CSV table of C-alpha atoms in Angstrom, one decimal:
chain,number,residue,atom,x,y,z
A,1158,MET,CA,-38.8,-18.9,13.3
A,1159,THR,CA,-35.8,-21.1,14.0
A,1160,SER,CA,-32.4,-20.7,15.5
A,1161,HIS,CA,-30.7,-20.5,12.1
A,1162,PRO,CA,-29.5,-16.9,11.9
A,1163,LEU,CA,-30.3,-16.3,8.2
A,1164,GLN,CA,-33.8,-18.0,8.4
A,1165,ARG,CA,-34.5,-16.1,11.6
A,1166,ALA,CA,-33.6,-12.7,10.1
A,1167,GLY,CA,-35.8,-13.5,7.1
A,1168,ALA,CA,-38.7,-14.6,9.3
A,1169,TRP,CA,-38.5,-11.3,11.2
A,1170,ALA,CA,-38.5,-9.4,7.8
A,1171,VAL,CA,-41.6,-11.3,6.8
A,1172,ALA,CA,-43.3,-10.3,10.0
A,1173,VAL,CA,-42.4,-6.7,9.5
A,1174,LEU,CA,-43.5,-6.7,5.9
A,1175,ALA,CA,-46.8,-8.3,6.9
A,1176,ASP,CA,-47.3,-5.9,9.8
A,1177,ARG,CA,-47.3,-8.8,12.4
A,1178,SER,CA,-45.8,-8.6,15.8
A,1179,THR,CA,-43.9,-11.8,15.5
A,1180,PRO,CA,-43.3,-14.4,12.8
A,1181,ARG,CA,-45.6,-16.8,14.7
A,1182,GLU,CA,-48.5,-14.5,13.8
A,1183,VAL,CA,-47.9,-14.7,10.1
A,1184,THR,CA,-50.7,-16.4,8.2
A,1185,ALA,CA,-50.8,-18.1,4.8
A,1186,GLY,CA,-52.5,-15.0,3.4
A,1187,ASP,CA,-49.7,-12.9,4.8
A,1188,LEU,CA,-47.2,-15.1,3.0
A,1189,ASP,CA,-49.1,-14.6,-0.2
A,1190,GLY,CA,-48.8,-10.8,0.2
A,1191,VAL,CA,-45.1,-10.9,1.1
A,1192,ALA,CA,-44.4,-13.2,-1.8
A,1193,GLU,CA,-46.1,-10.8,-4.2
A,1194,ARG,CA,-44.0,-8.0,-2.9
A,1195,LEU,CA,-40.8,-10.0,-3.4
A,1196,VAL,CA,-41.8,-11.0,-6.9
A,1197,ALA,CA,-42.4,-7.3,-7.8
A,1198,ASP,CA,-39.2,-6.0,-6.2
A,1199,VAL,CA,-37.0,-8.7,-7.5
A,1200,SER,CA,-38.2,-8.7,-11.1
A,1201,ALA,CA,-38.0,-4.8,-11.2
A,1202,ALA,CA,-34.4,-5.0,-10.0
A,1203,ALA,CA,-33.5,-7.8,-12.4
A,1204,VAL,CA,-34.4,-5.7,-15.5
A,1205,ALA,CA,-33.3,-2.3,-14.2
A,1206,GLY,CA,-30.7,-0.4,-16.1
A,1207,LYS,CA,-27.2,0.3,-14.6
A,1208,GLY,CA,-27.1,3.4,-12.5
A,1209,THR,CA,-30.7,3.3,-11.4
A,1210,PRO,CA,-31.9,2.8,-7.8
A,1211,ALA,CA,-33.5,-0.5,-8.7
A,1212,TYR,CA,-30.2,-1.7,-10.0
A,1213,ASP,CA,-28.6,-1.0,-6.6
A,1214,TRP,CA,-31.1,-3.4,-5.1
A,1215,TRP,CA,-30.1,-6.0,-7.8
A,1216,LYS,CA,-26.5,-5.6,-6.5
A,1217,VAL,CA,-27.7,-6.6,-3.0
A,1218,LEU,CA,-29.5,-9.6,-4.4
A,1219,PHE,CA,-26.5,-10.7,-6.4
A,1220,ALA,CA,-24.3,-10.7,-3.3
A,1221,LEU,CA,-26.7,-13.2,-1.7
A,1222,TYR,CA,-28.1,-15.3,-4.6
A,1223,PRO,CA,-25.5,-15.0,-7.4
A,1224,ASN,CA,-26.8,-18.1,-9.4
A,1225,ALA,CA,-30.5,-17.3,-9.2
A,1226,ALA,CA,-32.7,-16.7,-12.2
A,1227,ALA,CA,-33.0,-13.0,-11.3
A,1228,THR,CA,-29.3,-12.4,-10.8
A,1229,HIS,CA,-27.6,-14.6,-13.3
A,1230,SER,CA,-25.7,-12.9,-16.2
A,1231,LYS,CA,-27.9,-14.7,-18.7
A,1232,ARG,CA,-31.2,-13.8,-17.1
A,1233,SER,CA,-34.1,-12.8,-19.2
A,1234,LYS,CA,-34.8,-9.1,-19.7
A,1235,ASP,CA,-38.5,-9.7,-20.1
A,1236,ARG,CA,-40.0,-8.6,-16.8
A,1237,SER,CA,-43.2,-10.7,-17.2
A,1238,LEU,CA,-41.2,-13.9,-17.9
A,1239,LEU,CA,-38.9,-13.2,-14.9
A,1240,ALA,CA,-41.9,-12.5,-12.6
A,1241,GLY,CA,-43.4,-15.8,-13.5
A,1242,ALA,CA,-40.1,-17.7,-12.8
A,1243,ILE,CA,-39.6,-15.9,-9.5
A,1244,ALA,CA,-43.2,-16.5,-8.5
A,1245,GLU,CA,-42.6,-20.2,-8.9
A,1246,LEU,CA,-40.0,-20.0,-6.1
A,1247,PHE,CA,-42.8,-19.3,-3.5
A,1248,VAL,CA,-45.6,-21.7,-4.6
A,1249,PRO,CA,-47.3,-23.5,-1.7
A,1250,ASP,CA,-46.1,-27.0,-0.8
A,1251,ARG,CA,-48.2,-29.9,-2.2
A,1252,GLU,CA,-49.7,-31.4,0.9
A,1253,THR,CA,-50.4,-34.7,-0.8
A,1254,ASP,CA,-46.9,-35.1,-2.1
A,1255,ALA,CA,-45.6,-38.5,-1.1
A,1256,ARG,CA,-42.0,-37.3,-1.5
A,1257,ALA,CA,-42.2,-34.6,1.1
A,1258,TYR,CA,-39.2,-34.2,3.3
A,1259,PRO,CA,-38.6,-32.3,6.6
A,1260,CYS,CA,-37.7,-28.7,5.8
A,1261,THR,CA,-34.0,-28.1,6.2
A,1262,PHE,CA,-34.6,-25.2,8.5
A,1263,CYS,CA,-37.8,-25.8,10.5
A,1264,GLY,CA,-38.7,-29.5,10.0
A,1265,THR,CA,-42.1,-28.8,8.4
A,1266,PRO,CA,-42.9,-31.2,5.5
A,1267,ALA,CA,-41.7,-29.7,2.3
A,1268,SER,CA,-42.2,-30.8,-1.3
A,1269,VAL,CA,-39.8,-28.4,-2.9
A,1270,LEU,CA,-36.1,-29.0,-3.2
A,1271,TRP,CA,-33.8,-26.0,-3.5
A,1272,THR,CA,-30.1,-25.9,-4.5
A,1273,LYS,CA,-27.6,-23.2,-3.7
A,1274,MET,CA,-29.0,-21.2,-6.6
A,1275,ASN,CA,-31.7,-19.8,-4.4
A,1276,LEU,CA,-30.3,-20.1,-0.9
A,1277,PRO,CA,-27.9,-17.5,0.7
A,1278,MET,CA,-24.6,-18.6,2.2
A,1279,PHE,CA,-24.7,-22.1,0.9
A,1280,ASP,CA,-22.0,-24.0,-1.0
A,1281,THR,CA,-19.7,-22.2,-3.5
A,1282,ASN,CA,-18.9,-23.5,-7.0
A,1283,LYS,CA,-15.7,-25.0,-5.5
A,1284,ALA,CA,-17.8,-27.5,-3.5
A,1285,VAL,CA,-19.3,-30.5,-5.2
A,1286,ASN,CA,-21.2,-33.6,-4.2
A,1287,THR,CA,-22.1,-32.3,-0.7
A,1288,LEU,CA,-25.7,-33.5,-0.9
A,1289,PRO,CA,-26.6,-37.1,0.2
A,1290,SER,CA,-26.9,-39.6,-2.5
A,1291,GLY,CA,-30.2,-39.5,-4.4
A,1292,ILE,CA,-31.1,-36.0,-3.1
A,1293,SER,CA,-31.1,-33.2,-5.7
A,1294,GLY,CA,-31.5,-30.4,-3.3
A,1295,TRP,CA,-32.4,-29.2,0.2
A,1296,PRO,CA,-36.1,-29.5,1.1
A,1297,VAL,CA,-37.4,-26.0,2.0
A,1298,CYS,CA,-41.0,-25.3,3.0
A,1299,ARG,CA,-42.8,-22.3,1.6
A,1300,GLY,CA,-42.5,-20.2,4.8
A,1301,CYS,CA,-38.7,-20.7,4.8
A,1302,ARG,CA,-38.5,-20.1,1.1
A,1303,VAL,CA,-40.2,-16.7,1.5
A,1304,ALA,CA,-38.0,-16.0,4.5
A,1305,ALA,CA,-34.8,-16.8,2.5
A,1306,TRP,CA,-35.7,-14.1,0.0
A,1307,ALA,CA,-37.0,-11.6,2.5
A,1308,LEU,CA,-33.6,-11.8,4.2
A,1309,PRO,CA,-32.1,-8.7,2.5
A,1310,TYR,CA,-35.1,-6.6,3.8
A,1311,GLY,CA,-34.4,-7.5,7.4
A,1312,ALA,CA,-30.6,-7.5,7.1
A,1313,TRP,CA,-28.2,-4.5,7.1
A,1314,VAL,CA,-27.0,-4.6,3.5
A,1315,THR,CA,-24.3,-3.0,1.4
A,1316,ALA,CA,-23.8,-3.5,-2.4
A,1317,GLY,CA,-21.7,-6.6,-1.6
A,1318,SER,CA,-22.6,-8.0,1.8
A,1319,ALA,CA,-25.3,-8.4,4.4
A,1320,THR,CA,-25.4,-8.5,8.2
A,1321,VAL,CA,-28.0,-10.2,10.3
A,1322,PHE,CA,-28.5,-10.1,14.1
A,1323,SER,CA,-29.9,-12.5,16.7
A,1324,CYS,CA,-30.2,-12.4,20.4
A,1325,GLY,CA,-32.5,-13.7,23.2
A,1326,VAL,CA,-34.7,-10.6,23.2
A,1327,GLU,CA,-37.3,-10.8,20.4
A,1328,ALA,CA,-38.2,-7.1,20.8
A,1329,ALA,CA,-34.6,-6.2,19.9
A,1330,GLU,CA,-34.6,-8.5,16.9
A,1331,ARG,CA,-37.8,-6.9,15.6
A,1332,ARG,CA,-36.5,-3.4,16.1
A,1333,PHE,CA,-33.4,-4.3,14.1
A,1334,ALA,CA,-35.6,-5.8,11.3
A,1335,GLU,CA,-37.9,-2.7,11.3
A,1336,ARG,CA,-35.1,-0.3,10.8
A,1337,ASN,CA,-33.6,-2.4,8.0
A,1338,VAL,CA,-36.9,-2.9,6.2
A,1339,LEU,CA,-37.3,0.9,6.2
A,1340,ARG,CA,-33.7,1.3,4.9
A,1341,ALA,CA,-34.3,-1.3,2.2
A,1342,ARG,CA,-37.4,0.6,1.0
A,1343,ARG,CA,-35.4,3.8,0.8
A,1344,LEU,CA,-32.6,2.0,-1.0
A,1345,MET,CA,-34.9,0.8,-3.7
A,1346,GLN,CA,-36.2,4.3,-4.1
A,1347,VAL,CA,-33.1,6.4,-4.3
A,1348,GLY,CA,-30.1,3.9,-4.5
A,1349,PHE,CA,-26.9,3.8,-2.4
A,1350,SER,CA,-25.5,7.1,-3.7
A,1351,GLN,CA,-28.5,9.1,-2.4
A,1352,LEU,CA,-29.2,7.0,0.7
A,1353,PRO,CA,-28.9,9.2,3.8
A,1354,ALA,CA,-26.0,8.4,6.0
A,1355,GLY,CA,-27.2,5.7,8.4
A,1356,ALA,CA,-25.9,4.0,11.4
A,1357,ARG,CA,-23.8,0.8,11.0
A,1358,PRO,CA,-25.3,-2.4,12.2
A,1359,GLU,CA,-23.5,-2.4,15.6
A,1360,LEU,CA,-25.1,1.0,16.5
A,1361,VAL,CA,-28.5,-0.2,15.3
A,1362,VAL,CA,-28.2,-3.2,17.6
A,1363,VAL,CA,-27.2,-1.0,20.5
A,1364,HIS,CA,-30.2,1.2,19.9
A,1365,ALA,CA,-32.5,-1.9,19.6
A,1366,LEU,CA,-31.2,-3.4,22.9
A,1367,ARG,CA,-31.8,-0.1,24.6
A,1368,HIS,CA,-35.3,0.3,23.1
A,1369,ALA,CA,-36.1,-3.3,24.2
A,1370,ARG,CA,-35.0,-2.6,27.8
A,1371,ALA,CA,-33.0,-5.9,27.8
A,1372,GLU,CA,-31.2,-6.8,31.0
A,1373,LEU,CA,-29.0,-9.8,30.1
A,1374,SER,CA,-28.7,-11.1,26.6
A,1375,ALA,CA,-25.8,-12.1,24.4
A,1376,THR,CA,-26.1,-10.8,20.8
A,1377,THR,CA,-24.4,-12.1,17.6
A,1378,LEU,CA,-23.8,-10.4,14.3
A,1379,TRP,CA,-23.2,-12.5,11.2
A,1380,SER,CA,-21.8,-10.5,8.3
A,1381,PHE,CA,-21.3,-12.3,5.0
A,1382,LYS,CA,-20.9,-12.2,1.2
A,1383,ASN,CA,-22.1,-15.1,-0.9
A,1384,ASP,CA,-21.0,-14.4,-4.5
A,1385,ASN,CA,-19.1,-16.9,-6.6
A,1386,GLN,CA,-15.7,-15.3,-6.2
A,1387,GLU,CA,-14.6,-15.3,-2.6
A,1388,PRO,CA,-17.5,-15.8,-0.2
A,1389,TRP,CA,-16.8,-15.0,3.5
A,1390,LEU,CA,-18.4,-15.0,6.9
A,1391,ARG,CA,-17.5,-12.8,9.9
A,1392,VAL,CA,-19.0,-13.4,13.3
A,1393,SER,CA,-18.9,-10.9,16.3
A,1394,ARG,CA,-20.6,-11.2,19.6
A,1395,THR,CA,-21.4,-9.1,22.7
A,1396,ARG,CA,-21.3,-10.5,26.3
A,1397,ARG,CA,-24.6,-11.2,28.1
A,1398,ALA,CA,-24.1,-8.2,30.5
A,1399,VAL,CA,-23.7,-5.6,27.7
A,1400,PRO,CA,-27.4,-4.5,27.9
A,1401,ARG,CA,-27.1,-4.0,31.6
A,1402,PHE,CA,-24.0,-1.9,31.1
A,1403,LEU,CA,-25.8,0.2,28.5
A,1404,ALA,CA,-28.6,0.8,31.0
A,1405,ARG,CA,-26.1,1.9,33.6
A,1406,VAL,CA,-24.6,4.4,31.1
A,1407,GLU,CA,-28.0,5.7,30.1
A,1408,GLY,CA,-29.0,6.3,33.8
A,1409,ASN,CA,-25.8,7.9,35.0
A,1410,ALA,CA,-24.7,11.4,34.0
A,1411,PRO,CA,-20.9,11.0,34.4
A,1412,LEU,CA,-21.1,7.7,32.4
A,1413,ARG,CA,-23.2,9.3,29.7
A,1414,SER,CA,-20.6,12.1,29.5
A,1415,GLY,CA,-17.8,9.5,29.3
A,1416,TRP,CA,-19.5,7.7,26.4
A,1417,ARG,CA,-20.2,10.9,24.5
A,1418,LEU,CA,-16.5,11.9,25.0
A,1419,LEU,CA,-15.5,8.5,23.7
A,1420,GLU,CA,-17.7,9.1,20.6
A,1421,ALA,CA,-16.1,12.5,20.1
A,1422,LYS,CA,-12.6,11.1,20.4
A,1423,LEU,CA,-13.3,8.4,17.8
A,1424,THR,CA,-14.9,10.7,15.3
A,1425,ARG,CA,-12.4,11.4,12.4
A,1426,ARG,CA,-12.6,13.9,9.6
A,1427,ASP,CA,-10.3,14.5,6.7
A,1428,ASP,CA,-8.6,17.8,5.9
A,1429,ASN,CA,-11.7,19.1,4.2
A,1430,GLY,CA,-13.9,18.4,7.2
A,1431,VAL,CA,-15.6,15.4,5.5
A,1432,LEU,CA,-16.6,12.6,8.0
A,1433,VAL,CA,-14.2,9.7,7.7
A,1434,ALA,CA,-15.3,7.7,10.8
A,1435,SER,CA,-18.5,8.1,12.8
A,1436,GLY,CA,-17.7,8.2,16.5
A,1437,PRO,CA,-21.1,6.7,17.6
A,1438,ASP,CA,-20.5,3.8,15.1
A,1439,GLU,CA,-17.0,3.2,16.2
A,1440,ALA,CA,-17.9,3.3,19.9
A,1441,ALA,CA,-20.8,0.8,19.4
A,1442,ARG,CA,-18.5,-1.5,17.4
A,1443,LEU,CA,-16.1,-1.7,20.5
A,1444,LEU,CA,-18.9,-3.6,22.4
A,1445,PHE,CA,-18.6,-6.5,19.9
A,1446,GLU,CA,-15.9,-9.1,20.0
A,1447,PRO,CA,-15.0,-10.6,16.7
A,1448,GLU,CA,-14.8,-14.4,16.6
A,1449,ASP,CA,-11.2,-14.3,15.2
A,1450,GLY,CA,-10.0,-12.1,18.0
A,1451,ARG,CA,-8.8,-9.3,15.7
A,1452,GLY,CA,-11.1,-6.5,16.9
A,1453,ARG,CA,-10.4,-3.6,19.3
A,1454,SER,CA,-11.9,-3.8,22.8
A,1455,LEU,CA,-13.8,-1.1,24.6
A,1456,LEU,CA,-11.5,-1.3,27.6
A,1457,GLY,CA,-8.4,-1.2,25.4
A,1458,GLU,CA,-9.6,1.9,23.6
A,1459,LEU,CA,-10.5,3.7,26.8
A,1460,HIS,CA,-7.0,2.8,28.1
A,1461,ARG,CA,-5.4,4.2,25.0
A,1462,LEU,CA,-7.3,7.5,25.4
A,1463,LEU,CA,-6.6,7.8,29.1
A,1464,VAL,CA,-3.0,6.6,29.4
A,1465,ALA,CA,-1.5,7.7,26.1
A,1466,PRO,CA,-3.6,10.7,24.9
A,1467,ARG,CA,-2.4,13.0,22.2
A,1468,ARG,CA,-2.9,15.9,24.7
A,1469,ALA,CA,-3.8,16.0,28.3
A,1470,MET,CA,-7.5,15.8,29.1
A,1471,SER,CA,-9.3,17.9,31.6
A,1472,PRO,CA,-9.8,16.4,35.1
A,1473,GLN,CA,-13.5,16.1,34.5
A,1474,HIS,CA,-13.1,14.3,31.2
A,1475,THR,CA,-10.5,12.0,32.8
A,1476,ASN,CA,-12.8,11.2,35.6
A,1477,ASP,CA,-15.8,10.5,33.4
A,1478,MET,CA,-13.9,8.3,31.0
A,1479,SER,CA,-12.1,6.3,33.8
A,1480,ARG,CA,-15.5,5.7,35.5
A,1481,LEU,CA,-16.8,4.4,32.2
A,1482,ALA,CA,-13.8,1.9,32.0
A,1483,PHE,CA,-14.2,0.7,35.6
A,1484,THR,CA,-18.0,0.3,35.1
A,1485,TYR,CA,-17.5,-1.8,31.9
A,1486,ALA,CA,-14.9,-4.0,33.7
A,1487,LYS,CA,-17.3,-4.5,36.6
A,1488,GLU,CA,-20.6,-5.0,34.8
A,1489,VAL,CA,-19.4,-6.8,31.7
A,1490,LEU,CA,-16.2,-8.5,32.6
A,1491,GLY,CA,-17.0,-9.2,36.2
A,1492,MET,CA,-13.8,-7.5,37.4
A,1493,GLU,CA,-13.5,-5.3,40.5
A,1494,PRO,CA,-9.8,-5.4,41.5
A,1495,ASP,CA,-8.4,-3.5,44.4
A,1496,LEU,CA,-6.2,-1.1,42.6
A,1497,LYS,CA,-5.7,1.6,45.2
A,1498,PRO,CA,-2.5,0.3,47.0
A,1499,VAL,CA,-0.5,-0.3,43.8
A,1500,ALA,CA,-1.8,2.7,41.9
A,1501,THR,CA,-1.1,5.0,44.9
A,1502,MET,CA,2.5,3.7,45.1
A,1503,VAL,CA,3.1,4.3,41.4
A,1504,ALA,CA,1.6,7.8,41.6
A,1505,ASP,CA,3.8,8.6,44.7
A,1506,TRP,CA,6.9,7.4,42.8
A,1507,ILE,CA,6.0,9.5,39.7
A,1508,GLU,CA,5.3,12.6,41.8
A,1509,ARG,CA,8.1,12.3,44.4
A,1510,GLY,CA,10.7,10.1,43.0
A,1511,GLY,CA,13.1,12.9,42.0
A,1512,GLY,CA,13.7,14.4,38.6
A,1513,SER,CA,10.9,14.9,36.1
A,1514,PRO,CA,7.5,13.3,36.7
A,1515,ARG,CA,7.1,13.0,32.9
A,1516,GLY,CA,10.2,10.8,32.6
A,1517,ARG,CA,9.0,8.4,35.3
A,1518,TRP,CA,5.5,8.5,33.7
A,1519,ALA,CA,7.0,7.6,30.4
A,1520,GLU,CA,8.8,4.6,32.0
A,1521,PHE,CA,5.6,3.4,33.5
A,1522,GLU,CA,3.5,4.0,30.4
A,1523,THR,CA,6.0,2.1,28.2
A,1524,GLY,CA,6.1,-1.1,30.2
A,1525,HIS,CA,3.0,-1.3,32.4
A,1526,LEU,CA,1.1,-3.6,30.0
A,1527,ASP,CA,3.8,-6.2,30.0
A,1528,ALA,CA,3.8,-8.3,33.2
A,1529,HIS,CA,7.6,-8.6,33.5
A,1530,LYS,CA,8.3,-5.0,32.8
A,1531,LEU,CA,5.6,-3.8,35.2
A,1532,GLY,CA,7.2,-6.0,37.9
A,1533,LEU,CA,10.5,-4.2,37.3
A,1534,VAL,CA,8.8,-0.8,37.5
A,1535,LEU,CA,7.0,-1.7,40.7
A,1536,VAL,CA,10.2,-2.9,42.4
A,1537,LEU,CA,12.0,0.3,41.3
A,1538,ALA,CA,9.2,2.5,42.6
A,1539,LYS,CA,9.0,0.8,46.0
A,1540,ARG,CA,12.8,0.9,46.4
A,1541,ARG,CA,13.0,4.6,45.5
A,1542,LEU,CA,10.2,5.6,47.9
A,1543,TYR,CA,11.9,3.7,50.7
A,1544,LEU,CA,15.2,5.3,50.1
A,1545,ASP,CA,13.6,8.8,50.2
A,1546,GLY,CA,11.9,7.9,53.5
A,1547,HIS,CA,8.3,7.6,52.2
A,1548,HIS,CA,5.9,5.1,53.6
A,1549,VAL,CA,4.8,2.5,51.1
A,1550,ALA,CA,1.6,0.6,51.9
A,1551,ALA,CA,1.7,-1.7,48.9
A,1552,GLY,CA,3.6,-5.0,49.1
A,1553,GLU,CA,4.3,-7.9,46.8
A,1554,ASP,CA,0.9,-9.5,47.6
A,1555,ASP,CA,-0.8,-6.4,46.3
A,1556,TRP,CA,0.9,-6.3,43.0
A,1557,ARG,CA,1.1,-10.0,42.4
A,1558,PRO,CA,-2.2,-10.1,40.4
A,1559,PHE,CA,-0.8,-7.5,38.0
A,1560,ILE,CA,2.5,-9.2,37.2
A,1561,GLN,CA,1.4,-12.9,37.0
A,1562,ARG,CA,0.4,-14.3,33.6
A,1563,ARG,CA,-3.1,-15.2,34.4
A,1564,PRO,CA,-6.6,-14.7,33.0
A,1565,ARG,CA,-7.7,-11.0,33.0
A,1566,GLY,CA,-4.1,-9.9,33.9
A,1567,TRP,CA,-3.9,-7.7,30.8
A,1568,GLU,CA,-7.2,-6.1,31.7
A,1569,GLN,CA,-6.1,-5.5,35.2
A,1570,ARG,CA,-3.0,-3.8,34.0
A,1571,MET,CA,-5.0,-1.5,31.8
A,1572,LEU,CA,-7.3,-0.6,34.7
A,1573,LEU,CA,-4.1,0.1,36.8
A,1574,GLY,CA,-3.0,2.6,34.2
A,1575,ALA,CA,-6.3,4.4,34.4
A,1576,ALA,CA,-6.3,4.4,38.2
A,1577,VAL,CA,-2.8,6.0,38.2
A,1578,VAL,CA,-3.9,8.7,35.7
A,1579,ARG,CA,-6.9,9.5,37.9
A,1580,ILE,CA,-4.7,9.9,41.1
A,1581,LEU,CA,-2.2,12.1,39.3
A,1582,GLN,CA,-5.0,14.3,37.9
A,1583,GLU,CA,-6.5,14.7,41.4
A,1584,ARG,CA,-3.1,15.7,42.7
A,1585,GLY,CA,-2.5,18.2,39.9
A,1586,VAL,CA,0.6,16.4,38.6
A,1587,SER,CA,1.1,17.0,34.9
A,1588,VAL,CA,2.7,14.3,32.9
A,1589,HIS,CA,1.4,15.2,29.4
A,1590,GLN,CA,2.1,18.1,27.2
A,1591,ARG,CA,-1.0,20.4,27.3
A,1592,SER,CA,-1.3,22.7,24.3
A,1593,ALA,CA,-3.4,25.8,24.2
A,1594,ASP,CA,-6.4,24.2,22.6
A,1595,SER,CA,-6.0,21.0,24.8
A,1596,ASP,CA,-8.6,18.3,24.2
A,1597,GLU,CA,-11.5,20.6,24.0
A,1598,GLU,CA,-11.0,21.0,20.2
A,1599,ALA,CA,-11.9,17.3,19.8
A,1600,VAL,CA,-15.2,17.6,21.5
A,1601,GLU,CA,-16.2,21.2,20.7
A,1602,ASP,CA,-18.9,20.0,18.3
A,1603,HIS,CA,-20.3,17.4,20.7
A,1604,ASP,CA,-22.8,18.1,23.5
A,1605,LEU,CA,-21.7,15.6,26.2
A,1606,SER,CA,-25.1,15.9,27.9
A,1607,GLN,CA,-27.0,14.5,24.9
A,1608,ASP,CA,-28.4,11.0,24.8
A,1609,PRO,CA,-25.3,8.8,24.1
A,1610,PHE,CA,-27.3,6.1,22.2
A,1611,GLY,CA,-29.6,8.4,20.2
A,1612,MET,CA,-29.5,7.9,16.5
A,1613,ASP,CA,-31.4,11.0,15.4
A,1614,HIS,CA,-28.3,12.3,13.6
A,1615,VAL,CA,-27.8,9.1,11.6
A,1616,ASP,CA,-31.1,7.5,11.2
A,1617,TYR,CA,-34.3,7.9,9.2
A,1618,ASP,CA,-37.7,9.3,10.0
A,1619,GLU,CA,-39.6,6.2,11.3
A,1620,THR,CA,-42.9,7.8,10.4
A,1621,ASP,CA,-42.0,7.7,6.7
A,1622,ALA,CA,-42.9,4.2,5.5
A,1623,ALA,CA,-42.7,5.0,1.8
């Protein structure tokens, strides 16, 4: 097992298929058995008719190895001939070969050279002459060759892409591989159309981290497609403290309730009641930060639900969700700002500043995420309270961190909004329209006391290893 994410995911898949605790325990005999399994599954998929479950597995293979003998459009339809050609991919290295090179992945002497035909996520057809002069391929030892083709078993796969996972906790990596191997077995049996609805990779990772009882560990997901049209790679990561945050949520009733409420709010169904977006999947995805910076953040989503809800939330739900936001900021982002002076001043202004509280709330809500606009709101609030004879404890030094353009300034302004909402709720000040059904309609099908990270409703029976 190496640090290369694709080789590492394949190595874990080999360990699971061989029923070994770690890849380090895999023997040469285990490799023989796993290679035989690969040959049988790949050759069956290569000759399968369209519309069959085996053909769906061929789609997975095509997304990873589009130029291989088993996926090429001109491949043989004779299963025995294909099986022989596939078996050649996994023959042992010749120990006496004088031309042995260090394996590209692990450094073990390797006598077999592989091109991109058999390796996932290597050069596309648009790239030429990328190998050193005189080298006709990348040296790959037998163990890494088997791991390269065991990859789709240990990855979370669709008909056109795969997602692999790595972190510093091996128990979590194994858990991820176990669930995906079981899913791959089901896929080969029934195909994508009949595959039970399963959790997305982010939720599987969250469950694996929780199962492993990890304390601190950064995790990374690599999602990719490798066909000959437009290959792509997307990387997303969690921060090291996310496992500790998950443990805090699991062990605290209000935080569990806040997380379940978040899942309920993120669940979407169409007009016919068909599930469009799974709340648990969407909530787990918020813990991951895409490398390109285009993803949503957990703190941002909690802020949206607290500060600009479609309808007013109950005080208990507001309290649980705001506690979740502040706990995430403290445990994961390392933030524990003193919000009380400024939040109290803003809440006093909204409640006592004359006119409609909703109008002043709208003014705060519209501009509080912009440093300059927030500064104007704070000056206006303080001036109005002074003119009305109210004592104002907050001064310029208190609100300076919120209006300066500095690291974590945006996050602090989001937390300020949540703090203001909480104070207004405690005082009974209504700033949102509350309809008869309120927000209870959104959570009526969710028991907020349930395990927030359980996957019984989206996962498979682990006792079924068919």
